[in-house]
Amino acid sequence: MRFQATITCKTSNIAVDIACDKEETKRMLELASIPVASGGICVDEEDLEDVIKKIGYPIVIKPLDGNHGKGASINVTKWEDAVTGLAYAKNYSRRVIVEKFITGFDFRVLIIDHKLVAAAKREPAHVNGDGTQTIQQLIDETNQDPRRGYGHENVLTQIDVDRDTTDLLEKLGYTLETVPNRGEVVYLKSTANLSTGGTSVDVTDMMHPENIFLCERISRVIGLDVCGVDIMAENLTQPLKENGGCILEVNAAPGFRMHLAPSEGLPRNVASPVIDMLYPPGKPSRIPIIAVTGTNGKTTTTRLIAHIVKNNGYKVGFTTSDGFMFKIT
Ligand SMILES: Nc1ncnc2c1ncn2[C@@H]1O[C@H](COP(=O)(O)OP(=O)(O)O)[C@@H](O)[C@H]1O
Ligand SMILES: [Mg+2]
């Protein structure tokens, strides 16, 4: 049995390809009457103008096959910013998705073997003002948290200051040297991906049954055995059809960290459904072992046992003083 991150040897290659293409994913979901953000694909500014004419501001611009929020511009409200956003996204992908900006919170739902396993509400990296420290000092303090590591090495990730951060601060008229008021929350990223320093709250038990049904259906539409669904909505306690929530994308190899060690709420054992899928309960999955001990004659006894077992139709591996033997026949 092989794994790579949360891809299993049973994961369909075609499903991964579909999930990696946000447009194809949206098209398939739309055909199944699943709510997605309206928009289109752009290669140049002409396309951009056409799409904006069709859907209107505010918009989101993101690379067609991006991940971890890279290259995305969120809540773009004017033409100049749209042009910059297009150029920025094009650093990551030739084709770019332009779609309606949906308001709400970022949710990630994990579906394994087409059954809901966990749901988390994600918050972008942020600091809480204390009235004395600058934003930079607050970031440094937040990064001291022992749960924060680099990349995916720990349950949370360090907050790096990048273009997205400085843009967001600029919109507020802030710099890294600004001292936010006590209790003020300053967001440092426009996306809630854990890999850019975001945090998560477990909301599994709060999902409306209709949303559970919807997410399980999505995993079947895409055909993905370990499936992460990104949703933007006010909440998951009401059906998405009622609160205007949308599916943003479907992820192959979804991260488990936010469910295994949420910053708040109940941790979920999301690994065991994967193992149960690969080794269904009741299916023989053990390798019986026979141990032979004694002074003289262990090798002969072992060979004899191996011979008997092999003639009963089993594949046998054994080790003796002569070395390790295993024949695939
Ligand atoms: N249409 C949208 N409306 C509002 N926010 C969005 C939209 N599309 C993306 N985002 C924000 O950007 C983040 C990253 O977008 P997503 O489509 O999930 O791509 P990625 O593969 O980079 O995770 C989302 O989690 C969400 O916060
Ligand atoms: Mg995402």
CSV table of C-alpha atoms and ligand atoms in Angstrom, one decimal:
chain,number,residue,atom,x,y,z
A,1,MET,CA,0.0,0.0,0.0
A,2,ARG,CA,1.5,3.4,-0.9
A,3,PHE,CA,0.7,6.9,0.1
A,4,GLN,CA,1.9,10.3,-0.9
A,5,ALA,CA,0.7,13.0,1.4
A,6,THR,CA,-3.0,12.2,1.5
A,7,ILE,CA,-3.1,10.6,-2.0
A,8,THR,CA,-3.6,6.9,-1.7
A,9,CYS,CA,-2.8,4.2,-4.3
A,10,LYS,CA,-6.5,4.0,-4.9
A,11,THR,CA,-6.9,7.7,-5.7
A,12,SER,CA,-8.0,8.1,-9.3
A,13,ASN,CA,-5.6,9.9,-11.5
A,14,ILE,CA,-8.4,11.4,-13.5
A,15,ALA,CA,-10.1,12.8,-10.4
A,16,VAL,CA,-6.8,14.5,-9.4
A,17,ASP,CA,-6.5,16.0,-12.8
A,18,ILE,CA,-10.1,17.4,-12.6
A,19,ALA,CA,-9.6,18.7,-9.1
A,20,CYS,CA,-6.4,20.5,-10.2
A,21,ASP,CA,-8.3,22.3,-13.0
A,22,LYS,CA,-10.6,24.7,-11.1
A,23,GLU,CA,-12.6,25.5,-14.3
A,24,GLU,CA,-13.2,21.9,-15.2
A,25,THR,CA,-14.2,21.2,-11.5
A,26,LYS,CA,-16.6,24.1,-11.6
A,27,ARG,CA,-18.1,23.0,-14.9
A,28,MET,CA,-18.7,19.5,-13.6
A,29,LEU,CA,-20.2,20.8,-10.3
A,30,GLU,CA,-22.4,23.3,-12.1
A,31,LEU,CA,-23.8,20.5,-14.4
A,32,ALA,CA,-24.7,18.7,-11.2
A,33,SER,CA,-26.6,21.8,-9.9
A,34,ILE,CA,-24.0,22.4,-7.2
A,35,PRO,CA,-23.5,26.2,-6.5
A,36,VAL,CA,-20.2,27.7,-7.7
A,37,ALA,CA,-19.1,31.3,-8.2
A,38,SER,CA,-19.9,32.6,-11.7
A,39,GLY,CA,-17.0,33.8,-13.8
A,40,GLY,CA,-14.8,32.8,-16.7
A,41,ILE,CA,-11.3,32.1,-17.9
A,42,CYS,CA,-8.9,34.9,-19.0
A,43,VAL,CA,-5.7,34.9,-20.8
A,44,ASP,CA,-5.4,38.6,-21.6
A,45,GLU,CA,-7.0,41.9,-20.6
A,46,GLU,CA,-9.6,41.6,-23.3
A,47,ASP,CA,-11.0,38.5,-21.8
A,48,LEU,CA,-10.8,40.1,-18.4
A,49,GLU,CA,-12.9,43.0,-19.6
A,50,ASP,CA,-15.5,40.6,-21.0
A,51,VAL,CA,-15.8,38.6,-17.8
A,52,ILE,CA,-16.0,41.7,-15.7
A,53,LYS,CA,-18.8,43.0,-17.9
A,54,LYS,CA,-20.7,39.8,-17.4
A,55,ILE,CA,-20.3,39.3,-13.7
A,56,GLY,CA,-19.5,42.8,-12.3
A,57,TYR,CA,-17.3,43.7,-9.3
A,58,PRO,CA,-16.2,42.7,-6.7
A,59,ILE,CA,-14.1,39.9,-8.2
A,60,VAL,CA,-11.5,37.3,-7.4
A,61,ILE,CA,-8.6,36.6,-9.8
A,62,LYS,CA,-6.7,33.3,-9.3
A,63,PRO,CA,-4.5,31.0,-11.3
A,64,LEU,CA,-6.4,28.1,-13.0
A,65,ASP,CA,-4.3,25.4,-11.4
A,66,GLY,CA,-3.0,27.3,-8.3
A,67,ASN,CA,-2.9,26.1,-4.7
A,68,HIS,CA,-2.2,27.4,-1.2
A,69,GLY,CA,-3.8,30.7,-2.2
A,70,LYS,CA,-0.7,31.5,-4.4
A,71,GLY,CA,-1.2,34.2,-7.0
A,72,ALA,CA,-4.8,35.0,-5.9
A,73,SER,CA,-6.2,38.5,-5.7
A,74,ILE,CA,-9.3,38.7,-3.6
A,75,ASN,CA,-12.1,41.3,-3.5
A,76,VAL,CA,-10.8,43.3,-6.5
A,77,THR,CA,-13.1,46.3,-7.1
A,78,LYS,CA,-11.5,48.4,-9.9
A,79,TRP,CA,-10.0,48.0,-13.3
A,80,GLU,CA,-6.4,49.0,-12.4
A,81,ASP,CA,-6.3,46.4,-9.6
A,82,ALA,CA,-7.9,43.8,-11.9
A,83,VAL,CA,-5.1,44.3,-14.5
A,84,THR,CA,-2.4,44.0,-11.8
A,85,GLY,CA,-4.2,40.9,-10.4
A,86,LEU,CA,-4.3,39.3,-13.9
A,87,ALA,CA,-0.5,39.9,-14.3
A,88,TYR,CA,0.1,38.5,-10.8
A,89,ALA,CA,-1.9,35.3,-11.4
A,90,LYS,CA,-0.2,34.8,-14.7
A,91,ASN,CA,3.1,34.3,-12.9
A,92,TYR,CA,1.6,31.0,-11.8
A,93,SER,CA,-0.6,29.9,-14.7
A,94,ARG,CA,-1.1,30.9,-18.3
A,95,ARG,CA,-4.9,30.7,-17.9
A,96,VAL,CA,-6.5,32.6,-15.0
A,97,ILE,CA,-9.9,32.2,-13.3
A,98,VAL,CA,-11.9,35.4,-12.8
A,99,GLU,CA,-15.0,35.0,-10.7
A,100,LYS,CA,-17.5,36.7,-8.5
A,101,PHE,CA,-16.2,37.5,-5.0
A,102,ILE,CA,-18.3,35.6,-2.5
A,103,THR,CA,-18.6,37.1,1.0
A,104,GLY,CA,-18.5,34.9,4.1
A,105,PHE,CA,-16.1,32.6,5.8
A,106,ASP,CA,-13.7,30.0,4.5
A,107,PHE,CA,-14.7,26.4,5.2
A,108,ARG,CA,-12.9,23.2,4.4
A,109,VAL,CA,-14.9,19.9,4.3
A,110,LEU,CA,-13.1,16.6,4.3
A,111,ILE,CA,-14.8,13.6,2.6
A,112,ILE,CA,-13.2,10.2,2.7
A,113,ASP,CA,-14.6,7.3,0.8
A,114,HIS,CA,-17.6,9.5,-0.1
A,115,LYS,CA,-18.5,10.0,3.5
A,116,LEU,CA,-18.2,13.3,5.5
A,117,VAL,CA,-15.3,13.0,8.0
A,118,ALA,CA,-14.6,16.6,9.2
A,119,ALA,CA,-15.3,20.2,8.6
A,120,ALA,CA,-13.3,23.2,9.6
A,121,LYS,CA,-13.8,27.0,9.5
A,122,ARG,CA,-10.5,28.6,8.5
A,123,GLU,CA,-9.3,32.0,9.4
A,124,PRO,CA,-6.6,33.9,7.6
A,125,ALA,CA,-3.3,34.7,9.5
A,126,HIS,CA,-4.0,37.6,11.8
A,127,VAL,CA,-2.7,39.3,14.9
A,128,ASN,CA,-4.7,40.7,17.9
A,129,GLY,CA,-3.7,44.3,18.8
A,130,ASP,CA,-2.7,45.0,22.4
A,131,GLY,CA,-2.4,48.8,22.1
A,132,THR,CA,1.4,48.8,22.6
A,133,GLN,CA,3.1,46.5,20.1
A,134,THR,CA,3.6,47.2,16.4
A,135,ILE,CA,2.1,44.8,13.8
A,136,GLN,CA,5.7,43.5,13.1
A,137,GLN,CA,6.2,42.9,16.8
A,138,LEU,CA,2.8,41.1,17.1
A,139,ILE,CA,3.7,38.9,14.1
A,140,ASP,CA,7.1,38.0,15.7
A,141,GLU,CA,5.3,37.2,18.9
A,142,THR,CA,2.6,35.1,17.1
A,143,ASN,CA,5.4,33.2,15.3
A,144,GLN,CA,7.0,32.3,18.7
A,145,ASP,CA,4.0,29.9,19.2
A,146,PRO,CA,5.7,26.4,19.4
A,147,ARG,CA,2.9,25.0,17.2
A,148,ARG,CA,4.1,27.2,14.3
A,149,GLY,CA,6.7,25.6,12.1
A,150,TYR,CA,7.8,26.0,8.5
A,151,GLY,CA,5.8,24.6,5.6
A,152,HIS,CA,3.8,21.6,6.8
A,153,GLU,CA,6.3,20.5,9.5
A,154,ASN,CA,4.0,21.5,12.4
A,155,VAL,CA,0.3,21.9,13.1
A,156,LEU,CA,0.5,25.7,12.2
A,157,THR,CA,2.7,27.6,9.9
A,158,GLN,CA,4.8,30.7,10.4
A,159,ILE,CA,3.4,34.0,9.2
A,160,ASP,CA,5.5,35.6,6.4
A,161,VAL,CA,5.1,39.2,5.4
A,162,ASP,CA,4.5,39.3,1.6
A,163,ARG,CA,2.8,41.4,-1.1
A,164,ASP,CA,-0.6,40.2,0.0
A,165,THR,CA,0.2,41.4,3.6
A,166,THR,CA,1.5,44.8,2.6
A,167,ASP,CA,-1.4,45.3,0.2
A,168,LEU,CA,-3.9,44.5,3.0
A,169,LEU,CA,-2.2,46.8,5.5
A,170,GLU,CA,-2.0,49.6,2.9
A,171,LYS,CA,-5.8,49.3,2.3
A,172,LEU,CA,-6.2,50.0,6.0
A,173,GLY,CA,-3.7,52.9,5.9
A,174,TYR,CA,-1.3,50.8,8.0
A,175,THR,CA,2.3,49.7,7.8
A,176,LEU,CA,4.2,47.1,9.8
A,177,GLU,CA,5.1,49.8,12.3
A,178,THR,CA,1.5,50.7,13.1
A,179,VAL,CA,0.3,49.9,16.6
A,180,PRO,CA,-3.2,48.5,16.4
A,181,ASN,CA,-5.7,49.2,19.2
A,182,ARG,CA,-6.2,46.8,22.1
A,183,GLY,CA,-8.6,44.0,20.9
A,184,GLU,CA,-8.3,45.0,17.2
A,185,VAL,CA,-7.9,42.1,14.8
A,186,VAL,CA,-5.6,42.8,11.9
A,187,TYR,CA,-5.7,40.3,9.0
A,188,LEU,CA,-2.4,39.7,7.3
A,189,LYS,CA,-3.5,37.5,4.4
A,190,SER,CA,-6.5,37.6,2.2
A,191,THR,CA,-6.8,33.8,2.0
A,192,ALA,CA,-7.3,31.4,4.8
A,193,ASN,CA,-4.9,28.6,3.7
A,194,LEU,CA,-3.1,27.0,6.6
A,195,SER,CA,0.1,27.1,4.7
A,196,THR,CA,0.1,31.0,4.8
A,197,GLY,CA,-0.3,31.0,8.6
A,198,GLY,CA,-4.1,30.6,8.9
A,199,THR,CA,-5.8,28.9,11.8
A,200,SER,CA,-8.8,26.5,12.0
A,201,VAL,CA,-11.9,25.8,14.1
A,202,ASP,CA,-13.6,22.4,14.0
A,203,VAL,CA,-17.3,22.7,12.9
A,204,THR,CA,-18.0,19.1,12.0
A,205,ASP,CA,-21.0,18.8,14.3
A,206,MET,CA,-22.6,22.0,13.0
A,207,MET,CA,-23.1,21.0,9.4
A,208,HIS,CA,-26.6,21.0,8.1
A,209,PRO,CA,-27.5,17.5,6.8
A,210,GLU,CA,-28.2,19.0,3.3
A,211,ASN,CA,-24.6,20.3,3.2
A,212,ILE,CA,-23.3,17.0,4.2
A,213,PHE,CA,-25.2,15.4,1.4
A,214,LEU,CA,-24.0,18.0,-1.0
A,215,CYS,CA,-20.3,17.5,-0.1
A,216,GLU,CA,-20.6,13.7,-0.3
A,217,ARG,CA,-22.1,14.2,-3.7
A,218,ILE,CA,-19.3,16.5,-4.8
A,219,SER,CA,-16.7,13.8,-3.9
A,220,ARG,CA,-18.6,11.4,-6.1
A,221,VAL,CA,-19.0,13.8,-9.0
A,222,ILE,CA,-15.2,14.4,-9.0
A,223,GLY,CA,-14.5,10.7,-8.1
A,224,LEU,CA,-12.0,11.6,-5.4
A,225,ASP,CA,-11.5,9.1,-2.5
A,226,VAL,CA,-9.8,11.6,-0.2
A,227,CYS,CA,-11.5,14.9,-1.1
A,228,GLY,CA,-11.2,18.4,0.4
A,229,VAL,CA,-14.0,20.8,-0.6
A,230,ASP,CA,-13.4,24.6,-0.2
A,231,ILE,CA,-16.6,26.5,0.6
A,232,MET,CA,-17.2,30.2,1.0
A,233,ALA,CA,-20.4,30.8,3.0
A,234,GLU,CA,-21.7,32.7,6.0
A,235,ASN,CA,-22.1,29.3,7.8
A,236,LEU,CA,-22.6,25.6,7.2
A,237,THR,CA,-25.5,25.4,9.6
A,238,GLN,CA,-27.9,26.4,6.8
A,239,PRO,CA,-28.1,24.8,3.4
A,240,LEU,CA,-25.8,26.6,1.0
A,241,LYS,CA,-28.7,27.0,-1.4
A,242,GLU,CA,-30.4,29.2,1.3
A,243,ASN,CA,-27.4,31.3,2.4
A,244,GLY,CA,-25.8,31.9,-1.0
A,245,GLY,CA,-22.7,29.9,-0.2
A,246,CYS,CA,-20.6,28.6,-3.0
A,247,ILE,CA,-18.1,25.8,-3.7
A,248,LEU,CA,-14.7,27.5,-4.5
A,249,GLU,CA,-12.7,24.4,-5.4
A,250,VAL,CA,-12.1,20.7,-4.8
A,251,ASN,CA,-8.7,19.6,-3.5
A,252,ALA,CA,-6.9,16.4,-4.1
A,253,ALA,CA,-4.4,15.6,-1.4
A,254,PRO,CA,-6.2,17.8,1.1
A,255,GLY,CA,-4.3,18.7,4.3
A,256,PHE,CA,-5.2,16.9,7.5
A,257,ARG,CA,-3.5,19.2,9.9
A,258,MET,CA,-6.5,21.5,10.4
A,259,HIS,CA,-8.7,18.6,11.4
A,260,LEU,CA,-6.1,16.6,13.4
A,261,ALA,CA,-5.1,19.7,15.5
A,262,PRO,CA,-7.6,22.5,15.0
A,263,SER,CA,-6.7,25.7,16.8
A,264,GLU,CA,-10.2,25.4,18.5
A,265,GLY,CA,-12.8,22.7,18.8
A,266,LEU,CA,-12.6,18.9,18.7
A,267,PRO,CA,-9.7,17.2,17.0
A,268,ARG,CA,-10.8,14.6,14.5
A,269,ASN,CA,-9.1,11.3,13.8
A,270,VAL,CA,-9.2,11.7,10.0
A,271,ALA,CA,-6.5,9.1,9.4
A,272,SER,CA,-8.6,6.1,10.5
A,273,PRO,CA,-11.3,6.4,7.8
A,274,VAL,CA,-8.5,6.3,5.2
A,275,ILE,CA,-7.1,3.1,6.7
A,276,ASP,CA,-10.6,1.6,6.9
A,277,MET,CA,-11.2,2.5,3.3
A,278,LEU,CA,-7.9,0.7,2.2
A,279,TYR,CA,-8.4,-2.2,4.7
A,280,PRO,CA,-12.1,-2.5,5.2
A,281,PRO,CA,-13.0,-4.0,8.6
A,282,GLY,CA,-13.4,-7.7,8.3
A,283,LYS,CA,-11.2,-8.1,5.2
A,284,PRO,CA,-8.2,-10.2,5.9
A,285,SER,CA,-5.3,-7.8,6.0
A,286,ARG,CA,-2.9,-9.4,8.4
A,287,ILE,CA,0.2,-11.4,7.6
A,288,PRO,CA,0.2,-14.5,9.9
A,289,ILE,CA,3.6,-15.2,11.4
A,290,ILE,CA,4.9,-18.5,12.6
A,291,ALA,CA,7.9,-18.3,15.0
A,292,VAL,CA,10.2,-21.3,15.3
A,293,THR,CA,12.7,-21.5,18.2
A,294,GLY,CA,15.0,-24.1,19.6
A,295,THR,CA,18.7,-25.2,19.4
A,296,ASN,CA,19.2,-27.4,16.3
A,297,GLY,CA,16.8,-28.0,13.4
A,298,LYS,CA,15.2,-24.6,13.2
A,299,THR,CA,16.0,-24.1,9.5
A,300,THR,CA,14.8,-27.6,8.6
A,301,THR,CA,11.6,-27.1,10.6
A,302,THR,CA,11.0,-23.7,9.0
A,303,ARG,CA,11.5,-25.1,5.5
A,304,LEU,CA,9.1,-27.9,6.3
A,305,ILE,CA,6.4,-25.5,7.5
A,306,ALA,CA,7.0,-23.2,4.6
A,307,HIS,CA,6.6,-26.1,2.2
A,308,ILE,CA,3.4,-27.3,3.9
A,309,VAL,CA,1.9,-23.8,3.9
A,310,LYS,CA,2.9,-23.1,0.3
A,311,ASN,CA,1.2,-26.3,-0.8
A,312,ASN,CA,-1.9,-25.1,0.8
A,313,GLY,CA,-1.9,-22.2,-1.8
A,314,TYR,CA,-0.4,-19.4,0.3
A,315,LYS,CA,2.5,-17.1,-0.5
A,316,VAL,CA,5.2,-17.7,2.0
A,317,GLY,CA,8.2,-15.7,3.0
A,318,PHE,CA,10.7,-17.2,5.5
A,319,THR,CA,14.0,-16.5,7.1
A,320,THR,CA,16.6,-19.0,8.3
A,321,SER,CA,20.3,-19.2,8.8
A,322,ASP,CA,20.5,-19.3,5.0
A,323,GLY,CA,18.9,-15.9,4.6
A,324,PHE,CA,15.6,-14.4,3.7
A,325,MET,CA,13.5,-16.2,1.1
A,326,PHE,CA,10.4,-15.0,-0.7
A,327,LYS,CA,9.2,-16.2,-4.0
A,328,ILE,CA,6.4,-14.5,-5.9
A,329,THR,CA,4.9,-17.2,-8.1
B,1,LIG,N1,-14.9,33.5,-5.4
B,1,LIG,C1,-14.3,33.8,-4.2
B,1,LIG,N2,-14.8,34.6,-3.3
B,1,LIG,C2,-14.2,34.9,-2.2
B,1,LIG,N3,-13.0,34.4,-1.8
B,1,LIG,C3,-12.4,33.5,-2.6
B,1,LIG,C4,-13.0,33.2,-3.9
B,1,LIG,N4,-12.2,32.3,-4.5
B,1,LIG,C5,-11.1,32.2,-3.7
B,1,LIG,N5,-11.3,32.9,-2.6
B,1,LIG,C6,-10.3,32.9,-1.4
B,1,LIG,O1,-9.1,32.5,-1.8
B,1,LIG,C7,-8.7,31.3,-1.2
B,1,LIG,C8,-8.0,30.4,-2.2
B,1,LIG,O2,-8.8,30.1,-3.2
B,1,LIG,P1,-9.0,28.6,-3.7
B,1,LIG,O3,-9.9,28.6,-4.9
B,1,LIG,O4,-9.4,27.7,-2.6
B,1,LIG,O5,-7.5,28.3,-4.3
B,1,LIG,P2,-6.2,27.6,-3.7
B,1,LIG,O6,-6.0,26.4,-4.6
B,1,LIG,O7,-5.2,28.6,-3.9
B,1,LIG,O8,-6.5,27.2,-2.3
B,1,LIG,C9,-10.0,30.7,-0.7
B,1,LIG,O9,-9.8,29.9,0.4
B,1,LIG,C10,-10.8,32.0,-0.3
B,1,LIG,O10,-10.4,32.5,0.9
B,2,MG,MG,-8.2,26.3,-1.6
